[in-house]
GROMACS .gro file of C-alpha atoms in nm:
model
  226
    1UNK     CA    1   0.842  -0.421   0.353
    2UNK     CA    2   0.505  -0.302   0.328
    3UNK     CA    3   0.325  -0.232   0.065
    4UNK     CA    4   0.045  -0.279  -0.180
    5UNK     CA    5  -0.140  -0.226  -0.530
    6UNK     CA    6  -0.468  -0.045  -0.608
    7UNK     CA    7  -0.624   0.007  -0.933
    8UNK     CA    8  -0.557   0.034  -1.280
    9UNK     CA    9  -0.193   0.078  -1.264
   10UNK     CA   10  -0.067  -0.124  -1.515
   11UNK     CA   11   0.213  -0.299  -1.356
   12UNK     CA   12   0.101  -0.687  -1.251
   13UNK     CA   13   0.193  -0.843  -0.939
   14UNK     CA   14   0.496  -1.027  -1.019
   15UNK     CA   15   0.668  -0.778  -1.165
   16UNK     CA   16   0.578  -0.577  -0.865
   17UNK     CA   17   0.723  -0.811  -0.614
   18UNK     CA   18   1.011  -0.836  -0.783
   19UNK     CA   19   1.066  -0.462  -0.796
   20UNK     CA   20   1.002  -0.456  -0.362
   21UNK     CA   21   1.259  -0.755  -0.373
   22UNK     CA   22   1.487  -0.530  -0.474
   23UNK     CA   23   1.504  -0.345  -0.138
   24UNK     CA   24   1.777  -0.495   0.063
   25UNK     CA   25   1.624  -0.715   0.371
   26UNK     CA   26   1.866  -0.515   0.603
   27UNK     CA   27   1.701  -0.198   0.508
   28UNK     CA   28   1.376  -0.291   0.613
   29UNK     CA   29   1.387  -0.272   1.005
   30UNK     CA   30   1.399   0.115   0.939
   31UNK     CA   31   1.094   0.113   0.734
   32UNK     CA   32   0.863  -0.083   0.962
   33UNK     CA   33   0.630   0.209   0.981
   34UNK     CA   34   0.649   0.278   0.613
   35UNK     CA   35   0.368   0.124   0.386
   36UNK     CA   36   0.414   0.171   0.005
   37UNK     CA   37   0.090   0.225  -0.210
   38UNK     CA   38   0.124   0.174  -0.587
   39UNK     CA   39  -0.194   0.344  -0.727
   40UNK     CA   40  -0.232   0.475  -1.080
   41UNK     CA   41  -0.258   0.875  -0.981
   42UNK     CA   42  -0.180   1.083  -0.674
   43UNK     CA   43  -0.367   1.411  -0.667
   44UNK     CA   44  -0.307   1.682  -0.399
   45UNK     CA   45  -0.678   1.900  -0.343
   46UNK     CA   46  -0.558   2.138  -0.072
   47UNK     CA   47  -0.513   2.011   0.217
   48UNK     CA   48  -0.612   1.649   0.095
   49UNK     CA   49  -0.481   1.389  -0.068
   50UNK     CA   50  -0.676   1.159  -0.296
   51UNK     CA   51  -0.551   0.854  -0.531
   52UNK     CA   52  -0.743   0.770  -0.815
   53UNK     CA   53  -0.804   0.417  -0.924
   54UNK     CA   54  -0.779   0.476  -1.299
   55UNK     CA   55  -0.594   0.722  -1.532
   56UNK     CA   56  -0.733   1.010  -1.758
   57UNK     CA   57  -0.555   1.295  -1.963
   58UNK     CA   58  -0.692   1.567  -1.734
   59UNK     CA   59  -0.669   1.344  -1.405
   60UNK     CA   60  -0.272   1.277  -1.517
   61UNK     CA   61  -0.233   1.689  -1.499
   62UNK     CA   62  -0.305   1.719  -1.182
   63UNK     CA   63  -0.143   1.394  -1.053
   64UNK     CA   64   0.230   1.435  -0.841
   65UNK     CA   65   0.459   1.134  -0.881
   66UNK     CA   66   0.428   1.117  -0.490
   67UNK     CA   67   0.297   1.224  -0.168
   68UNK     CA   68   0.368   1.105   0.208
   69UNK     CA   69   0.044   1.106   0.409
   70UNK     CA   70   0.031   1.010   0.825
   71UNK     CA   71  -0.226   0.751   0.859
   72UNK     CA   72  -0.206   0.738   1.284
   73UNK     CA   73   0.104   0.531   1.325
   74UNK     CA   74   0.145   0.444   0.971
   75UNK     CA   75   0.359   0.630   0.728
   76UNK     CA   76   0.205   0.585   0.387
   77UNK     CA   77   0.370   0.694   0.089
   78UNK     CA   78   0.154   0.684  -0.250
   79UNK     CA   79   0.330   0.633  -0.521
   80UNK     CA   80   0.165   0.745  -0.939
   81UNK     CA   81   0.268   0.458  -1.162
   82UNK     CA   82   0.095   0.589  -1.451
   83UNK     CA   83   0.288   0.922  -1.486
   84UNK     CA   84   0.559   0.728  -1.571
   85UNK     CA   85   0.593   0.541  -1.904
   86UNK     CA   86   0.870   0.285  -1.832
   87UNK     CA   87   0.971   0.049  -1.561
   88UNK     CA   88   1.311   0.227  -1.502
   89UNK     CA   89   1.065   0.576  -1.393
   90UNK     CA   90   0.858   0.374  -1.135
   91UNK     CA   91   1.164   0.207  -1.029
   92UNK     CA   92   1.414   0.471  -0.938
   93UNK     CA   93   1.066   0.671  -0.788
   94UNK     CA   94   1.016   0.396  -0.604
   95UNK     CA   95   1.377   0.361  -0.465
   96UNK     CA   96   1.468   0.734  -0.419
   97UNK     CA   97   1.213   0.715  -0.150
   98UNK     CA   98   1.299   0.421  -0.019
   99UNK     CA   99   1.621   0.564   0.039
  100UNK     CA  100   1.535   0.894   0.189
  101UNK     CA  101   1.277   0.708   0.387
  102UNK     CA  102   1.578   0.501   0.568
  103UNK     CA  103   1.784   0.821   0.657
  104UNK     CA  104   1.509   0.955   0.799
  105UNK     CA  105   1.455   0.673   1.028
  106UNK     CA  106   1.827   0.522   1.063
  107UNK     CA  107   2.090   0.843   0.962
  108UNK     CA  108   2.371   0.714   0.728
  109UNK     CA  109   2.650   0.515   0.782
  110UNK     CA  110   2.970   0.680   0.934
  111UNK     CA  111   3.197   0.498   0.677
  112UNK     CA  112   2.949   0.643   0.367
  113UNK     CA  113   2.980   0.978   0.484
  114UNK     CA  114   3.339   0.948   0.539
  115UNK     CA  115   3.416   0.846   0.200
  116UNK     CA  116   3.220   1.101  -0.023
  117UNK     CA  117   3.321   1.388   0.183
  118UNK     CA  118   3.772   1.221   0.073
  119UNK     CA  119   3.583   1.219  -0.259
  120UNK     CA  120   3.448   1.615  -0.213
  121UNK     CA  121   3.767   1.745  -0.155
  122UNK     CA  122   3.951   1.559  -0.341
  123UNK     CA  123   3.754   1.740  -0.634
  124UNK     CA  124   3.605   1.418  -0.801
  125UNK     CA  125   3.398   1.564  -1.091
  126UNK     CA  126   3.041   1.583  -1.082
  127UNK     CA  127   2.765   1.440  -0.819
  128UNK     CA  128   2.439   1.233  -0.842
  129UNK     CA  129   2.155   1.518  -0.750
  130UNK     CA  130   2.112   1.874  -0.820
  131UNK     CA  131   2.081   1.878  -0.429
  132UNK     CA  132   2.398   1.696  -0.399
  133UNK     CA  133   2.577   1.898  -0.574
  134UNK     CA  134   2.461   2.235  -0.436
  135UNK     CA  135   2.516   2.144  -0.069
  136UNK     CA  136   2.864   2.009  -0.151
  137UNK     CA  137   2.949   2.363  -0.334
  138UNK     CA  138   2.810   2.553   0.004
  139UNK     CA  139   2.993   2.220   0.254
  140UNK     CA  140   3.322   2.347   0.069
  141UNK     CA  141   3.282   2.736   0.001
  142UNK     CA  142   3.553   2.933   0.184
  143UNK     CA  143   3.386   3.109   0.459
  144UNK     CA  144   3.473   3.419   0.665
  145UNK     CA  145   3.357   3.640   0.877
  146UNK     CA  146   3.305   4.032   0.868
  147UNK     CA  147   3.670   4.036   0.905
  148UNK     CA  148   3.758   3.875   0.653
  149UNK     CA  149   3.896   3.545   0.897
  150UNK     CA  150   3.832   3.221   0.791
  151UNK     CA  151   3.580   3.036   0.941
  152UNK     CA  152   3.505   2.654   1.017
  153UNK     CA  153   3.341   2.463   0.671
  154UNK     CA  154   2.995   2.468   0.751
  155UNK     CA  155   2.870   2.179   0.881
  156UNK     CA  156   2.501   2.105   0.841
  157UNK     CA  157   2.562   2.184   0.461
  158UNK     CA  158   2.813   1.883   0.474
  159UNK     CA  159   2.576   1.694   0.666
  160UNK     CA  160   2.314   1.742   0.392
  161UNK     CA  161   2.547   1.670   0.120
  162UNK     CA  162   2.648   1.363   0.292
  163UNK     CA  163   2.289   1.269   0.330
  164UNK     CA  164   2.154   1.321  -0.004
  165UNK     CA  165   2.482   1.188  -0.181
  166UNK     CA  166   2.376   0.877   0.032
  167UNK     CA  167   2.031   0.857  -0.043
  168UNK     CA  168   2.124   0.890  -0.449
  169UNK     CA  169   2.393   0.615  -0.385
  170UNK     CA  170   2.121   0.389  -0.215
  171UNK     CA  171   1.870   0.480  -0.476
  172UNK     CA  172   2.074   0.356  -0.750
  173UNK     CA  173   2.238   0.039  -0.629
  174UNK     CA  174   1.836  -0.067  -0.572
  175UNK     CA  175   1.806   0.041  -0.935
  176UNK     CA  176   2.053  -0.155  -1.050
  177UNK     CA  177   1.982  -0.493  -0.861
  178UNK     CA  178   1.622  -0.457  -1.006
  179UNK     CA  179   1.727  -0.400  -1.374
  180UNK     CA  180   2.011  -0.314  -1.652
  181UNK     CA  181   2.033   0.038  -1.712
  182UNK     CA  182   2.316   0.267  -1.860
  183UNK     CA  183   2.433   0.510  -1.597
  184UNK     CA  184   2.416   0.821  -1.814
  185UNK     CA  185   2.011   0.755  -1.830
  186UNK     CA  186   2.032   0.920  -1.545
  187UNK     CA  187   2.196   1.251  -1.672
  188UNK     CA  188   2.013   1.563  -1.587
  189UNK     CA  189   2.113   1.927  -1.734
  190UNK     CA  190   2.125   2.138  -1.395
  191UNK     CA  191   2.458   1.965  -1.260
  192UNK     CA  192   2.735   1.748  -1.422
  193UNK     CA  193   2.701   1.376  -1.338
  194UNK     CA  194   2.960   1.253  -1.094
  195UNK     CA  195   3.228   1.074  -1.236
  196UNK     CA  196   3.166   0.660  -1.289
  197UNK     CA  197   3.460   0.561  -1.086
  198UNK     CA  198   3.327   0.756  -0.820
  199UNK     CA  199   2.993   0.633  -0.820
  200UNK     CA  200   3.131   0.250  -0.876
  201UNK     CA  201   3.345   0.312  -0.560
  202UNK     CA  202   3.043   0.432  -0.336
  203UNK     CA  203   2.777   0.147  -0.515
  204UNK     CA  204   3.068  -0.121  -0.412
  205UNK     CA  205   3.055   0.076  -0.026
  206UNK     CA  206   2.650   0.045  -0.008
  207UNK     CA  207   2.646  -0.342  -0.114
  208UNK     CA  208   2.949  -0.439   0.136
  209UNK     CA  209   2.692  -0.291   0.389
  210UNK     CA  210   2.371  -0.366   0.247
  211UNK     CA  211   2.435  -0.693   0.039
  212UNK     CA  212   2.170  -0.788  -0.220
  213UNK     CA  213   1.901  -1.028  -0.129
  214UNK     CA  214   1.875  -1.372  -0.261
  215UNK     CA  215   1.795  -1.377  -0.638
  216UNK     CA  216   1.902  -1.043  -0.688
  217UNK     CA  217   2.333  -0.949  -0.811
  218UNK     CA  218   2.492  -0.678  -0.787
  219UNK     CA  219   2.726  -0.590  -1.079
  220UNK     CA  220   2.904  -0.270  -1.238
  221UNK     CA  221   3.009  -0.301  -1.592
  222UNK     CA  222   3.206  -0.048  -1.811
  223UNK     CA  223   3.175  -0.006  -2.147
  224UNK     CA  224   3.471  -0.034  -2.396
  225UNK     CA  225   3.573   0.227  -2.602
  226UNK     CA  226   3.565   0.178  -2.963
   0.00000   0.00000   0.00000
């Protein structure tokens, strides 16, 4: 993995590498040509992209929590650590494009895809992503044709939903071999959260295939009822 620090940013450099530990060492081959920047802002001026080395009220309003710029053969992708006020923002930023990053370059596994599409129609409630969970309504939609005959499901919304249920899955089993964190901290109003025995059963898939690196464990805990 590359990456690096620049300015005021407020994050120090243990605590940094610990974070990029995070990122499975199988995972990495696919992001050779991906460099991560940690800088305090990321501000988009038309066509240009400029990151600031410290933090201001007015800089912060026009700051984005990321942008991917082509340096010649490198893929940067600058990342705002001060729009963020915890360690669980930066983190899941951080990972989310990570994640999307490697199914750019490497696709998703065969076995992933297979399993959340049994989970789709088996109607398991809820899903990880507002973009999850529309592509999985339009991947299962009835379809016909002027006619009124069925047609085939369509396929390139399944492959989307496959792809972004994967890159949510991948996102969070980083998250959660960097720190603890409830699983409803990630609730969002637009969609209803996937159900946790679903998500514990595609977290276990990801770490049979990308195992956690030295140091780091990998470990799903419920909480009792009371």
């Amino acid at each position: 993995m590359h990456y690096a620090s620049w300015g005021e940013n407020r994050i120090d450099a243990q605590e940094l590498d610990k974070l990029v530990g995070a990122v499975p060492a199988t995972l990495a081959p696919a992001l050779a040509s991906r460099y991560y920047y940690f800088v305090p802002l990321v501000i988009v001026e038309g066509e240009e992209t400029v990151a600031s080395s410290t933090y201001t009220v007015d800089l912060g309003d026009r700051a984005i929590c990321h942008r991917n710029v082509s340096l010649g053969s490198v893929d940067a992708v600058f990342l705002s650590t001060r729009l963020v006020e915890d360690r669980f923002g930066l983190a899941f930023e951080f990972f989310i494009n990570v994640a999307h990053n490697f199914v750019d370059a490497a696709g998703i596994p065969t076995s992933f895809g297979e399993l959340v599409w049994s989970q789709a129609k088996s109607g398991v409630r809820g899903e990880t992503s507002q973009d999850a969970w529309e592509a999985r309504r339009r991947a299962l939609d009835p379809v016909t044709n002027a006619a009124g005959a069925a047609m085939p499901p369509d396929e390139r919304a399944r492959k989307s939903y496959e792809e972004s249920a994967f890159s949510d899955a991948l996102a969070i089993y980083m998250l959660s071999l960097s720190l603890d964190f409830d699983y409803h901290d990630l609730r969002e109003r637009e969609y209803p959260l996937l159900a946790a025995p679903a998500l514990a059963e595609r977290l276990r898939h990801i770490n049979s295939l990308f195992p956690a690196n030295s140091g780091y464990e990998f470990q799903i805990l419920y909480r009792r009822r009371t």
